[in-house]
Coordinates of C-alpha atoms in Angstrom, one line a residue:
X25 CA -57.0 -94.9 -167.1
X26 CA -55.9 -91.4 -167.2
X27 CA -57.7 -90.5 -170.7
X28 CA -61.2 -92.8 -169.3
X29 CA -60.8 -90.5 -166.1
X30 CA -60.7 -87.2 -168.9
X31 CA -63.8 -88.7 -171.1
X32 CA -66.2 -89.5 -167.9
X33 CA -65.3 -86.0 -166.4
X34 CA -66.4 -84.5 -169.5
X35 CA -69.6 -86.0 -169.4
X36 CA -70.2 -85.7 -166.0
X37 CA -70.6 -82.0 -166.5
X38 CA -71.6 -81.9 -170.5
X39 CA -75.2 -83.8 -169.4
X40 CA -78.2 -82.1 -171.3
X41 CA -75.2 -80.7 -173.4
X42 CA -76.4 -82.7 -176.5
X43 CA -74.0 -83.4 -179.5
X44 CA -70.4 -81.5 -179.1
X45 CA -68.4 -80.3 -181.5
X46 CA -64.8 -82.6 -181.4
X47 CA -61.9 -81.4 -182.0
X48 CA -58.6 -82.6 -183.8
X49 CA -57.5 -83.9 -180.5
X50 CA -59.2 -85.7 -178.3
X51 CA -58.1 -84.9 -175.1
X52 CA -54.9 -82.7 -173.9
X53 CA -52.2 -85.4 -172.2
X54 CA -52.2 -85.4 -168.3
X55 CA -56.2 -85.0 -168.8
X56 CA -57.3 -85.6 -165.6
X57 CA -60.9 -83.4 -164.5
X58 CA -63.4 -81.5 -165.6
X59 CA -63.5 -78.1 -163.5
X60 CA -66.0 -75.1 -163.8
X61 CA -64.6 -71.8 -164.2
X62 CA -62.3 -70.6 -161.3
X63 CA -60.6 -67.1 -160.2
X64 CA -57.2 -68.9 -160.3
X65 CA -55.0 -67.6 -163.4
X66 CA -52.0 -67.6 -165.1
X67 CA -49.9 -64.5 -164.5
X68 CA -48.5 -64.6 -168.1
X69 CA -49.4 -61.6 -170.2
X70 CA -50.0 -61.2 -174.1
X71 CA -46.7 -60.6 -176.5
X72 CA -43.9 -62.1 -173.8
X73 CA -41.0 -64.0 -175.2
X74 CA -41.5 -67.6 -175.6
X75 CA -38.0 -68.7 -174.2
X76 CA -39.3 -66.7 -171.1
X77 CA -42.2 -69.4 -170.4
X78 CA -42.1 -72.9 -168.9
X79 CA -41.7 -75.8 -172.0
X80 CA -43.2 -79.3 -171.2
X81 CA -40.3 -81.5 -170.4
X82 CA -39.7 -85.2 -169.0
X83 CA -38.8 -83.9 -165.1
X84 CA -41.4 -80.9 -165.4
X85 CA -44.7 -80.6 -163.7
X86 CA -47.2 -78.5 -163.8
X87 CA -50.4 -77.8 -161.8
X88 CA -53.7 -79.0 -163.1
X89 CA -55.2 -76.3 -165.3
X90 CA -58.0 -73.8 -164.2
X91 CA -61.0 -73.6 -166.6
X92 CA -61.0 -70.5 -168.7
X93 CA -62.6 -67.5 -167.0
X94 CA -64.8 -65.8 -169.6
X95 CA -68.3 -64.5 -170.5
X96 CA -70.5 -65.9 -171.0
X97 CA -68.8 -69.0 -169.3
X98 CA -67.7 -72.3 -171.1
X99 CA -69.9 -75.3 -170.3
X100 CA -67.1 -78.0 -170.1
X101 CA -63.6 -77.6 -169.6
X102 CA -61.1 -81.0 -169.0
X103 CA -58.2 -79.7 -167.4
X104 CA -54.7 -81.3 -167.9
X105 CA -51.2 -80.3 -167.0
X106 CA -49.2 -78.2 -169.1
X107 CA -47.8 -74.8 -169.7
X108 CA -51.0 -73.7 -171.7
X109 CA -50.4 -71.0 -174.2
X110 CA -50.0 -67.8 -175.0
X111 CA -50.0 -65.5 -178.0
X112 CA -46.1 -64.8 -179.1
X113 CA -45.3 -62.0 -182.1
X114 CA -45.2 -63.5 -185.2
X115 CA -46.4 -67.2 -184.5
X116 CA -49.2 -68.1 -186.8
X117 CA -53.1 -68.2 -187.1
X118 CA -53.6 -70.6 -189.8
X119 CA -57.2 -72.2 -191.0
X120 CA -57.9 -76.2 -192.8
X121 CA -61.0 -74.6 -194.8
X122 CA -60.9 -71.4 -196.5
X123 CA -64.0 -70.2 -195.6
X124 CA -62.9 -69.6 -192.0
X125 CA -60.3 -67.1 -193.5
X126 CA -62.5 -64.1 -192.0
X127 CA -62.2 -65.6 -188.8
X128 CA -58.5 -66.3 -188.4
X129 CA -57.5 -62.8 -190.1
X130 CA -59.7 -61.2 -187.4
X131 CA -58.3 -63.2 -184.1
X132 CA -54.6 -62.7 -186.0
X133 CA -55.0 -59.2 -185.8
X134 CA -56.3 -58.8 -182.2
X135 CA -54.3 -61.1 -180.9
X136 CA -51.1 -59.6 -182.5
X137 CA -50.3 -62.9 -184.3
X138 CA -49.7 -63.4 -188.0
X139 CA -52.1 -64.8 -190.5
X140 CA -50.8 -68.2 -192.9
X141 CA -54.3 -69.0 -194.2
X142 CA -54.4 -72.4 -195.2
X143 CA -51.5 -74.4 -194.1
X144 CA -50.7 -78.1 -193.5
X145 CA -47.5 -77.9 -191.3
X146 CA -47.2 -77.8 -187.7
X147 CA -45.9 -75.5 -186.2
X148 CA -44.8 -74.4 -182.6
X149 CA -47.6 -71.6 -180.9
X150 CA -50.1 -72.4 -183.8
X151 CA -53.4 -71.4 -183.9
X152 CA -55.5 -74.1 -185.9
X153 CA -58.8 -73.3 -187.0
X154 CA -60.6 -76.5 -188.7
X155 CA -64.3 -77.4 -189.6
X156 CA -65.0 -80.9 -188.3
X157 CA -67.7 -83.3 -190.1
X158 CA -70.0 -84.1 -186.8
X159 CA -73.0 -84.5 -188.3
X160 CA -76.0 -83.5 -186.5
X161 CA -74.1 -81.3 -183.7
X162 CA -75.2 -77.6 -182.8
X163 CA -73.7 -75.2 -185.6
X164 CA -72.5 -72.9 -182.7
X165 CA -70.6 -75.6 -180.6
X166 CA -67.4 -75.7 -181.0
X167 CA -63.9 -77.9 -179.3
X168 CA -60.8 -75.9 -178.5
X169 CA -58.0 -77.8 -177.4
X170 CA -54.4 -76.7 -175.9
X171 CA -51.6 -78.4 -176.0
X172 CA -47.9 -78.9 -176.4
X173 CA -47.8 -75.0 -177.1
X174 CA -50.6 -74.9 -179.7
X175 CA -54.2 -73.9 -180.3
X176 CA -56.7 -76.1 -182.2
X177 CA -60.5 -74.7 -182.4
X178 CA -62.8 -76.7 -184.7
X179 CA -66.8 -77.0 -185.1
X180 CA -69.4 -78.3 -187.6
X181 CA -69.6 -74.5 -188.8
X182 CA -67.8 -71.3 -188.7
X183 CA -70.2 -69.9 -186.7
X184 CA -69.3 -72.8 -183.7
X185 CA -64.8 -72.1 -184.2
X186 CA -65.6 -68.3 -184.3
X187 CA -67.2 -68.2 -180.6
X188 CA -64.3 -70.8 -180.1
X189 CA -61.9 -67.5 -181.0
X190 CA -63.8 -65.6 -178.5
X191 CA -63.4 -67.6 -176.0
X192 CA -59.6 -67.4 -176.8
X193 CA -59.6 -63.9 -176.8
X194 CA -61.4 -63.4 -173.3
X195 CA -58.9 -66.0 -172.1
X196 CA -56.0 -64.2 -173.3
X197 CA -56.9 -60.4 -172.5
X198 CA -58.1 -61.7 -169.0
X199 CA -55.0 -63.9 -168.1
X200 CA -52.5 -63.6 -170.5
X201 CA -52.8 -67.6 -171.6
X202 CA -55.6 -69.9 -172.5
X203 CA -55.2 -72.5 -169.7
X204 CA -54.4 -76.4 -171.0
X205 CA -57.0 -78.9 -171.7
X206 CA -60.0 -78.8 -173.8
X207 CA -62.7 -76.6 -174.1
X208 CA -66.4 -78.3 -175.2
X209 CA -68.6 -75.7 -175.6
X210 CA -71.9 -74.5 -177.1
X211 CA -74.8 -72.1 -176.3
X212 CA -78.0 -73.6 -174.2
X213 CA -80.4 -71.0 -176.5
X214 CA -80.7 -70.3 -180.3
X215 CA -81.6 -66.8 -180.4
X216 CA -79.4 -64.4 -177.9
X217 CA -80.2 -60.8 -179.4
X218 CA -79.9 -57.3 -178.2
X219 CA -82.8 -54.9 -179.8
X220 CA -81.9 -51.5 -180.4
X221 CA -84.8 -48.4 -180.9
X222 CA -83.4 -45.9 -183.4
X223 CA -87.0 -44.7 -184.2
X224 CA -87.2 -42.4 -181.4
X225 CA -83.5 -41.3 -180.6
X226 CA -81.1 -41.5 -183.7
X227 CA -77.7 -43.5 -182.6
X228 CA -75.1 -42.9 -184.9
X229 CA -73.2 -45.6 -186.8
X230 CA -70.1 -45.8 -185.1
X231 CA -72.0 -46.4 -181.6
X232 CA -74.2 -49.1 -183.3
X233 CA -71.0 -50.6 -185.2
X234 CA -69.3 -50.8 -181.4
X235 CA -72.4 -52.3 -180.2
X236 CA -71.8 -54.9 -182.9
X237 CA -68.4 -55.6 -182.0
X238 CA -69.3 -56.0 -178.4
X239 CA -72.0 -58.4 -178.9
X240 CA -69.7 -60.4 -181.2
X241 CA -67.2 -60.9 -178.0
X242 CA -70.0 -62.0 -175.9
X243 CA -71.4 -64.6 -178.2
X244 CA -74.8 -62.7 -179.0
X245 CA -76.6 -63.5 -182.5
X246 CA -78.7 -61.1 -183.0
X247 CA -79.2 -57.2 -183.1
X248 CA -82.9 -56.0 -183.9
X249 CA -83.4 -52.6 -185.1
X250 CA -86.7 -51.0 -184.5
X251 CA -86.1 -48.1 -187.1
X252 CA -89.5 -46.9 -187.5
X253 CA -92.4 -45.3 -184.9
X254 CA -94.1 -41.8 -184.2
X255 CA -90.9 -40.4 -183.6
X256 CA -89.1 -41.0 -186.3
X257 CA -88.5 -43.0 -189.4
X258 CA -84.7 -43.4 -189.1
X259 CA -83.2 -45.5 -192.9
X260 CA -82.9 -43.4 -196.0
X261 CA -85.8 -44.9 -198.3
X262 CA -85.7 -45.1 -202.4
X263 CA -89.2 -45.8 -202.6
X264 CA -90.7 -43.4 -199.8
X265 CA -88.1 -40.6 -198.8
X266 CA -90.8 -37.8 -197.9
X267 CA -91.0 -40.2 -194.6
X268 CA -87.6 -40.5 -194.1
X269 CA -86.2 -38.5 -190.8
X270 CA -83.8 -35.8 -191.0
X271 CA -81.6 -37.5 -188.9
X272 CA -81.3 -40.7 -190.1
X273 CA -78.7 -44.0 -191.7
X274 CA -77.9 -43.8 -195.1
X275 CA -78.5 -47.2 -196.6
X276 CA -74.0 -47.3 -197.1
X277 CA -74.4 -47.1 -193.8
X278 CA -77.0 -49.7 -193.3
X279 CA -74.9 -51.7 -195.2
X280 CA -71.7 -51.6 -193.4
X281 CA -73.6 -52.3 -190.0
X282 CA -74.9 -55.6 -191.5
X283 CA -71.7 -56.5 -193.1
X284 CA -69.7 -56.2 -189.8
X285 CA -72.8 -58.3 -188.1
X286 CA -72.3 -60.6 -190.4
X287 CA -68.8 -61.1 -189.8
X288 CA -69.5 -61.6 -186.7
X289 CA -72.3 -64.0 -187.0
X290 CA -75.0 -61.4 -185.9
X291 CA -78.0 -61.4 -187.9
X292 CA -79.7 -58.0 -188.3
X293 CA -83.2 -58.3 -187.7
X294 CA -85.6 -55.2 -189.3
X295 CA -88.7 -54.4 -187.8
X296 CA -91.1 -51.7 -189.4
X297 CA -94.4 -51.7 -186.9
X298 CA -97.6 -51.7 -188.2
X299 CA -100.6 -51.1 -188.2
X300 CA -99.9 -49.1 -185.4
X301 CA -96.6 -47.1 -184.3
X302 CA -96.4 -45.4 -188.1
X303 CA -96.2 -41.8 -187.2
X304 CA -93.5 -40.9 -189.6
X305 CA -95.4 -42.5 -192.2
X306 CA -98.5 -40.4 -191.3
X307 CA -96.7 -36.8 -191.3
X308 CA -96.5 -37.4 -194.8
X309 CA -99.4 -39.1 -195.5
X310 CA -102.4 -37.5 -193.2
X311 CA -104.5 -38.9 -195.3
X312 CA -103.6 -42.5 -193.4
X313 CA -104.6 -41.8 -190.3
X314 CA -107.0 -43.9 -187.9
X315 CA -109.6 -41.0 -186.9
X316 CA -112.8 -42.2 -184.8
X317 CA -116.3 -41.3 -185.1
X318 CA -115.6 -37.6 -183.7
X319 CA -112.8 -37.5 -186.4
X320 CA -110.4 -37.6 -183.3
X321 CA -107.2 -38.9 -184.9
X322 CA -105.4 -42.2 -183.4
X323 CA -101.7 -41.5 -182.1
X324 CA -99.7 -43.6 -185.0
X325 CA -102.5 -45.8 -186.0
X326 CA -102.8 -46.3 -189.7
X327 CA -106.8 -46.9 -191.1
X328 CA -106.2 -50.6 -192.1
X329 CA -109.8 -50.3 -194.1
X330 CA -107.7 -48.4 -196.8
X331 CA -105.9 -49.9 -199.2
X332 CA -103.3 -47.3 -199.5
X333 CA -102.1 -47.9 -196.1
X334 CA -100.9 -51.3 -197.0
X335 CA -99.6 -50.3 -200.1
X336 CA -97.2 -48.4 -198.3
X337 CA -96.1 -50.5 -195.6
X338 CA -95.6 -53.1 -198.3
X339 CA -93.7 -50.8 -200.4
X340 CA -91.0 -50.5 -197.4
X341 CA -91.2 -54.1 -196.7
X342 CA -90.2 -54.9 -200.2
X343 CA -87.5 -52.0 -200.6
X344 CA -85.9 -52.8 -197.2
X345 CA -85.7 -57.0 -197.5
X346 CA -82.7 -56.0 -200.0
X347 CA -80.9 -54.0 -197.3
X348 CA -81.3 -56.9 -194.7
X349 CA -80.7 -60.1 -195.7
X350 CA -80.7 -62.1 -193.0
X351 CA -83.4 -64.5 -192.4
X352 CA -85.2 -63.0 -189.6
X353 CA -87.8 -60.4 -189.9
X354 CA -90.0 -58.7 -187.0
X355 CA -92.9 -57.7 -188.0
X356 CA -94.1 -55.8 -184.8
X357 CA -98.0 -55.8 -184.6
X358 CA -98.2 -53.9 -181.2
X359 CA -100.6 -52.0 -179.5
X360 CA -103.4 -50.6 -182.2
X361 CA -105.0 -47.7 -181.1
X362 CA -108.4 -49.5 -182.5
X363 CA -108.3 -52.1 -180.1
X364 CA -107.4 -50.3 -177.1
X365 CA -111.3 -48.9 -176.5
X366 CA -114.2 -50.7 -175.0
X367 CA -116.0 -51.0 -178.5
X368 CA -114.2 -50.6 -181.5
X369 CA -116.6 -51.5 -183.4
X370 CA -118.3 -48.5 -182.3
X371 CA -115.4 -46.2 -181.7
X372 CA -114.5 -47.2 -185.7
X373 CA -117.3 -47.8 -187.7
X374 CA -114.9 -47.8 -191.0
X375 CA -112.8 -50.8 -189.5
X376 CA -116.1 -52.7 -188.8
X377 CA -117.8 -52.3 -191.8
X378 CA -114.1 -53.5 -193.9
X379 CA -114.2 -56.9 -191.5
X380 CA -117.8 -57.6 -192.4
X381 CA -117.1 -57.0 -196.0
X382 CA -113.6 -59.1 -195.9
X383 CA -114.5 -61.9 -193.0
X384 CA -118.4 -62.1 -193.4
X385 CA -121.3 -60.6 -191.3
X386 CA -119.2 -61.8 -187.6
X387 CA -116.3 -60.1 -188.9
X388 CA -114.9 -57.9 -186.1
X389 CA -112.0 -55.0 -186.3
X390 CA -109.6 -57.9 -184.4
X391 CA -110.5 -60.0 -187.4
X392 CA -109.4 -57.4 -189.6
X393 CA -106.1 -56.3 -187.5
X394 CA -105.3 -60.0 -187.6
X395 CA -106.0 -60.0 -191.7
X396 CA -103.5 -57.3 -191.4
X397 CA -101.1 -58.8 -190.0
X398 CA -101.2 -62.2 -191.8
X399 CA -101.3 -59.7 -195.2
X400 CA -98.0 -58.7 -194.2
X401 CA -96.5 -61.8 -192.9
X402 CA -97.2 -62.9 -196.7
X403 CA -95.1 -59.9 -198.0
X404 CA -92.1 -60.9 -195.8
X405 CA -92.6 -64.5 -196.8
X406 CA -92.1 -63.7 -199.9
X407 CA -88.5 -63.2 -198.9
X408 CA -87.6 -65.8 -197.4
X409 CA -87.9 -65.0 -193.7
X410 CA -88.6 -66.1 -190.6
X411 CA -91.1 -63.9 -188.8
X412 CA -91.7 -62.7 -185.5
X413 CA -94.5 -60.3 -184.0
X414 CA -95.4 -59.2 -180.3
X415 CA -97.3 -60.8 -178.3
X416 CA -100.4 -58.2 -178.3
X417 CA -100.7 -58.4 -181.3
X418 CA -101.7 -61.8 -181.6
X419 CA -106.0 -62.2 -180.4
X420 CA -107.7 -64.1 -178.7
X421 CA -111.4 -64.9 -179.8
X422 CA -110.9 -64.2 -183.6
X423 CA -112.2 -66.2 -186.5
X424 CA -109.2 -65.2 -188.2
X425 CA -106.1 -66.5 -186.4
X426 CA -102.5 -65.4 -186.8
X427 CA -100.5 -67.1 -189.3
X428 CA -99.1 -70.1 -188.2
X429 CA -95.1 -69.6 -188.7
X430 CA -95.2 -66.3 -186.8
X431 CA -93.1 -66.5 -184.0
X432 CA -94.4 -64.7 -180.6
X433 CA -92.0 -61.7 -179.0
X434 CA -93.3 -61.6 -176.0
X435 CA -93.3 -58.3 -173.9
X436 CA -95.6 -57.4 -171.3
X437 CA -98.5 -59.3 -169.9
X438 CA -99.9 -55.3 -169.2
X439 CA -102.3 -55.5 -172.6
X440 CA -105.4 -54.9 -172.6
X441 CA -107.0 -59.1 -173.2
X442 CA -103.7 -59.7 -172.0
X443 CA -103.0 -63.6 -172.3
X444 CA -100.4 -65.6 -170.6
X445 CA -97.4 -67.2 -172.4
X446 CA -98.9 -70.7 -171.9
X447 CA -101.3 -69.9 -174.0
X448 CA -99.1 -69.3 -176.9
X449 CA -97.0 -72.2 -175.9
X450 CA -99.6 -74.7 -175.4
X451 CA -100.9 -73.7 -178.8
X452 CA -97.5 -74.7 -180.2
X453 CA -96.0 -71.3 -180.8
X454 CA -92.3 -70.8 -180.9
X455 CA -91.1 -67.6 -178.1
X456 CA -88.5 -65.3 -177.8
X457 CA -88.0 -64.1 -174.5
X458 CA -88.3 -59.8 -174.1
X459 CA -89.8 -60.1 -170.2
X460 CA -90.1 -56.4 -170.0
X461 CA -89.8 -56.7 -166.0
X462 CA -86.3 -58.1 -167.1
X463 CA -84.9 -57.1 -170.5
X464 CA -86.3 -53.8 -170.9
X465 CA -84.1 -50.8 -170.7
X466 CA -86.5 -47.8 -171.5
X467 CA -84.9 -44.4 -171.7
X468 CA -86.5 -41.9 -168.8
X469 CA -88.2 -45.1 -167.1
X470 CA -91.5 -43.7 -168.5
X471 CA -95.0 -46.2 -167.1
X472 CA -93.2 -47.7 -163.8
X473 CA -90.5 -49.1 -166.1
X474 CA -87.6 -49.4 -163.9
X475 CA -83.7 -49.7 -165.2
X476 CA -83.0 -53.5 -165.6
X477 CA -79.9 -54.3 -163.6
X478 CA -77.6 -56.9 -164.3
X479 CA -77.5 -58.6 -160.9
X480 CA -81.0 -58.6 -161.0
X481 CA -80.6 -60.8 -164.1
X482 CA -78.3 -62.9 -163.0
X483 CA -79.6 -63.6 -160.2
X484 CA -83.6 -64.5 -160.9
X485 CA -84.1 -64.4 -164.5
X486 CA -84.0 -67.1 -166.9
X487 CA -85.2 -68.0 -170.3
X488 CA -88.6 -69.7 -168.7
X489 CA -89.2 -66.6 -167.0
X490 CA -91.4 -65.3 -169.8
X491 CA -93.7 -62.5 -168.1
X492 CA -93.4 -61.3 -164.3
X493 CA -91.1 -63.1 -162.5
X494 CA -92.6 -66.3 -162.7
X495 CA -91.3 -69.4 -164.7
X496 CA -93.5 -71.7 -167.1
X497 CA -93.2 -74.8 -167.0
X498 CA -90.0 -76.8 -168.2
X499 CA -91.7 -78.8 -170.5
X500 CA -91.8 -75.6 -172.6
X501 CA -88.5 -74.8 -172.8
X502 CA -87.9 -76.3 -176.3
X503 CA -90.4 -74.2 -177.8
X504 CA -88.7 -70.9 -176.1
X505 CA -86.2 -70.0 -178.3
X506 CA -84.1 -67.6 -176.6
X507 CA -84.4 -64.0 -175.5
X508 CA -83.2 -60.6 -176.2
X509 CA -82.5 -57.6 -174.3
X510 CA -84.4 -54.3 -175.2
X511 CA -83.3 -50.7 -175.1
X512 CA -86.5 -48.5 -175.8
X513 CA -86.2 -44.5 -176.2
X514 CA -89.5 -43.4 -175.1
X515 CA -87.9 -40.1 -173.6
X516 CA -85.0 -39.9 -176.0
X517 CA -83.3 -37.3 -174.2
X518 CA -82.9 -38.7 -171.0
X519 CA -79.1 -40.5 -171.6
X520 CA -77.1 -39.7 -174.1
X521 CA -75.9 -42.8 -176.6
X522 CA -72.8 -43.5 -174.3
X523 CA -75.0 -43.3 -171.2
X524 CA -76.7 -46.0 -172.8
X525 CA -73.5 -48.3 -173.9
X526 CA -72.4 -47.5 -170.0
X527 CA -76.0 -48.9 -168.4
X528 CA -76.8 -51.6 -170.5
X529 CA -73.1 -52.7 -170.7
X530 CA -73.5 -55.5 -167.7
X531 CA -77.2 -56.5 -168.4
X532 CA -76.1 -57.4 -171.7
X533 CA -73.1 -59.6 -169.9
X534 CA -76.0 -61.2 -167.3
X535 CA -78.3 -61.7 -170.1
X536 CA -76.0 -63.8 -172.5
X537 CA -74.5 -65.7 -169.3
X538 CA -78.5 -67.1 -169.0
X539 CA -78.9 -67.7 -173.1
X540 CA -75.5 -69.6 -173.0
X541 CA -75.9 -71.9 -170.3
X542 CA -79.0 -73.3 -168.4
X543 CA -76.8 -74.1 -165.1
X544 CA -76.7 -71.8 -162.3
X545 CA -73.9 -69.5 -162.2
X546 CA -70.9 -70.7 -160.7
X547 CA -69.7 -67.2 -159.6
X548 CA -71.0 -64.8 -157.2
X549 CA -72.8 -61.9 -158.8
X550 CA -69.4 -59.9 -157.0
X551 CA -67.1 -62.5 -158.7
X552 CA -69.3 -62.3 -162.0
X553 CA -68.9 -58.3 -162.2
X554 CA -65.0 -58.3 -161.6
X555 CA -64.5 -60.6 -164.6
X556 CA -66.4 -58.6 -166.6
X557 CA -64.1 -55.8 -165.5
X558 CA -61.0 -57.8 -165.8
X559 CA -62.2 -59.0 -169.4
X560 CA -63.3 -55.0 -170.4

């Protein structure tokens, strides 16, 4: 009765949840209800003796477990009655696969335990970390389970048991000892990124490297890097360096920043925007420039009706798919100058006369943008990617339409033509989330932009909530794949790079809580802050 009373609490609060990650036990003895996270705690801290703690015995009892306080929080906890556990020096972290040997040397070390790699004895205050063979179950869920003094985390992948150590960690650096029972956990969205701008203000290594390791504690995926713009073109090239910024990553660098993502299971996602937004390109090539009938240059634009300018952009494409090789690519697309005027046609005969001779006499310069873009989609494709673009620079009304695997990064609905997301959704795009009246930090709040607080977050946004502050329809919310919060540096100068780790510090926390799980908070924005404050 007492293990049936375990399973249908589970459930009862694992609904929508779909296929969980089991673990090597099936439920913690005394199992008796499934709780959502609580501010009750043990008062047990990190490193303690052992013989100092309470041990299970016949005659002992213990109060039913609290679920583990942590961010973002767990989405099913079955609490049973036990001691729970703590982290002792010199007890062991010790893996069943040997690919989840990064992992358990990494929660060894910051948990102050030792690391036995692959063992198959049992020992008391163990830290088991297993892959499990449940087919068909989310590669990021994972099952911990505490009990009789140990610690068993498994999931179908290492991605799943590695947010299974994070959750450990929170529980242990918040309260001292990861509360009995078992944990079923995994996230409610796919893509939970954080974008970073290092185009226009130049953020050096170790602060992006800390950003990485931050993100990796609170279960993020992804960290976009929007390295090239007017301001600056900010990765040392091999096949263009007269672009390249003074101040700017080396490509060791580079590489050490996708290395430690990786290790957390962050993929690095490049984005070089074009057509427009290619000002350090044009510095060194003038020749490149987007000038209208008066010969009045376009801020960043690149003249798509010359081949050279494509020749280039596919040139970095190429040399920078070695340096990132994670499967996502951005592609950006934004806000060309060309398209901006009443008649660009008119404004650009050049780019009218190139879409005639490309797309036929009803060719029109948002044919030839899209042609553009499709162009280099096939360059990226060519590597194996998954492609994204923003959502303005996808048209309405074109005989040429975007190419079909592009996924839509939608922004603003402030475009000029601006369309709403249902419109990309109906048509059967997949979205990530950017709502700029959200997830948009943008340095000097330049344009009415306004300094995205977490509360505000918390409280009203969600992953449906695509443009404004109004939802679309539910019936979407497969094809929305996740979101990602933005930091832009329009006025570079305006906070320094730990004014920025400071401000965006709980947005990030709110934002992750909403990508994680689709239930409304349990806490009070107050309560939701102080754990964040209690966790560091």
């Amino acid at each position: 009765m007492i293990v049936a009373g375990a399973f249908a609490g589970t459930v009862a609060l694992g609904i929508g949840l779909g296929f969980w990650a089991s673990g090597d036990e099936s439920g913690p003895a005394g199992a008796a209800r499934t709780q959502q996270p609580s501010d009750a705690r043990s008062g047990l801290t990190p490193g303690a003796s052992r013989e100092s703690s309470p041990s299970p015995t016949p005659t002992r009892s213990y109060a039913l477990s609290q679920a583990p306080r942590t961010i973002p929080a767990v989405r099913s906890h079955t609490a049973a009655r036990g001691p729970g556990w703590r982290p002792v020096r010199g007890e062991r972290v010790v893996v069943g696969d040997a690919e989840l040997a990064d992992e358990g040397r990494l929660i060894a070390g910051e948990l102050g335990l030792t690391y036995a790699g692959e063992q198959d004895d049992v020992r008391a205050g163990d830290v088991r970390l297993a892959l499990n063979d449940d087919e068909g179950a989310d590669p990021e869920s994972y099952a911990m389970t505490v009990r009789g003094g140990r610690v068993n985390i498994s999931g179908p992948a290492d991605s799943g048991v590695f947010y299974g150590t994070r959750t450990l960690k929170q529980e242990v650096h918040g309260g001292g000892t990861a509360p009995e029972g078992v944990v079923r956990d995994e996230p409610a969205k796919q893509v939970r990124g954080f974008m970073l701008d290092i185009a226009r203000k130049p953020f050096t290594a170790a602060w992006i490297e800390d950003r990485v390791r931050e993100l990796g504690d609170l279960k993020f995926n992804e960290l976009g890097l929007h390295f090239s713009d007017d301001q600056g073109f900010r990765i040392a090239s091999d096949s263009h360096p007269e672009i390249v910024s003074k101040d700017h990553l080396t490509k060791a660098q580079v590489t050490r920043i996708v290395e430690l993502a990786a290790s957390r299971h962050i993929t690095v996602v490049p984005e070089i925007d074009s057509p427009g937004h290619l000002g350090a390109v044009i510095v060194a090539h003038p020749d490149l420039q987007l000038r209208n009938t008066q010969g009045v240059a376009s801020r960043g634009a690149v003249d798509i009706s010359k081949p050279a300018a494509a020749e280039i952009v596919d040139d970095l494409l190429n040399e920078y798919a070695g340096l990132f090789p994670g499967g996502q690519w951005n592609l950006g697309g934004d806000e060309y100058q060309a398209l901006t005027v009443s008649s660009p046609a008119a404004a650009y005969p050049q780019l009218a006369t190139a879409a005639r001779a490309a797309y036929g006499s009803g060719g029109t310069v948002a044919d030839l943008t899209t042609g553009w873009l499709n162009d280099r989609a096939d360059t990226v494709r060519a590597h194996d990617r998954t492609m994204r673009a923003w959502n303005d620079g996808f048209f309405a009304g074109t005989s040429v339409p975007a190419a079909k695997d592009l996924r839509v990064g939608y922004w603003t609905g402030k475009e000029i033509g601006a369309r709403l997301p249902v419109e990309y959704l109906s048509a059967g795009r997949k979205v990530v989330n950017y709502n700029d009246e959200f997830l948009y930090y943008v340095l000097g709040e330049p344009n009415t932009f306004v300094y995205p607080t977490g509360q505000r977050i918390y409280e009203r946004w969600t992953p449906l909530v695509v443009r404004g502050t109004q939802a679309v329809p539910s019936k979407y919310d497969g094809q929305i794949l996740g979101g990602s919060f933005a930091v832009w540096c329009d006025l570079a100068n305006s906070q320094t790079q730990n004014q920025v780790a400071a401000g965006i510090r709980m947005p990030l926390r709110a934002t992750v809580q909403k990508l994680w799980d689709p239930r409304r908070p349990a806490q009070s924005w107050t309560q939701f802050k102080a754990l964040a404050d209690k966790l560091g």
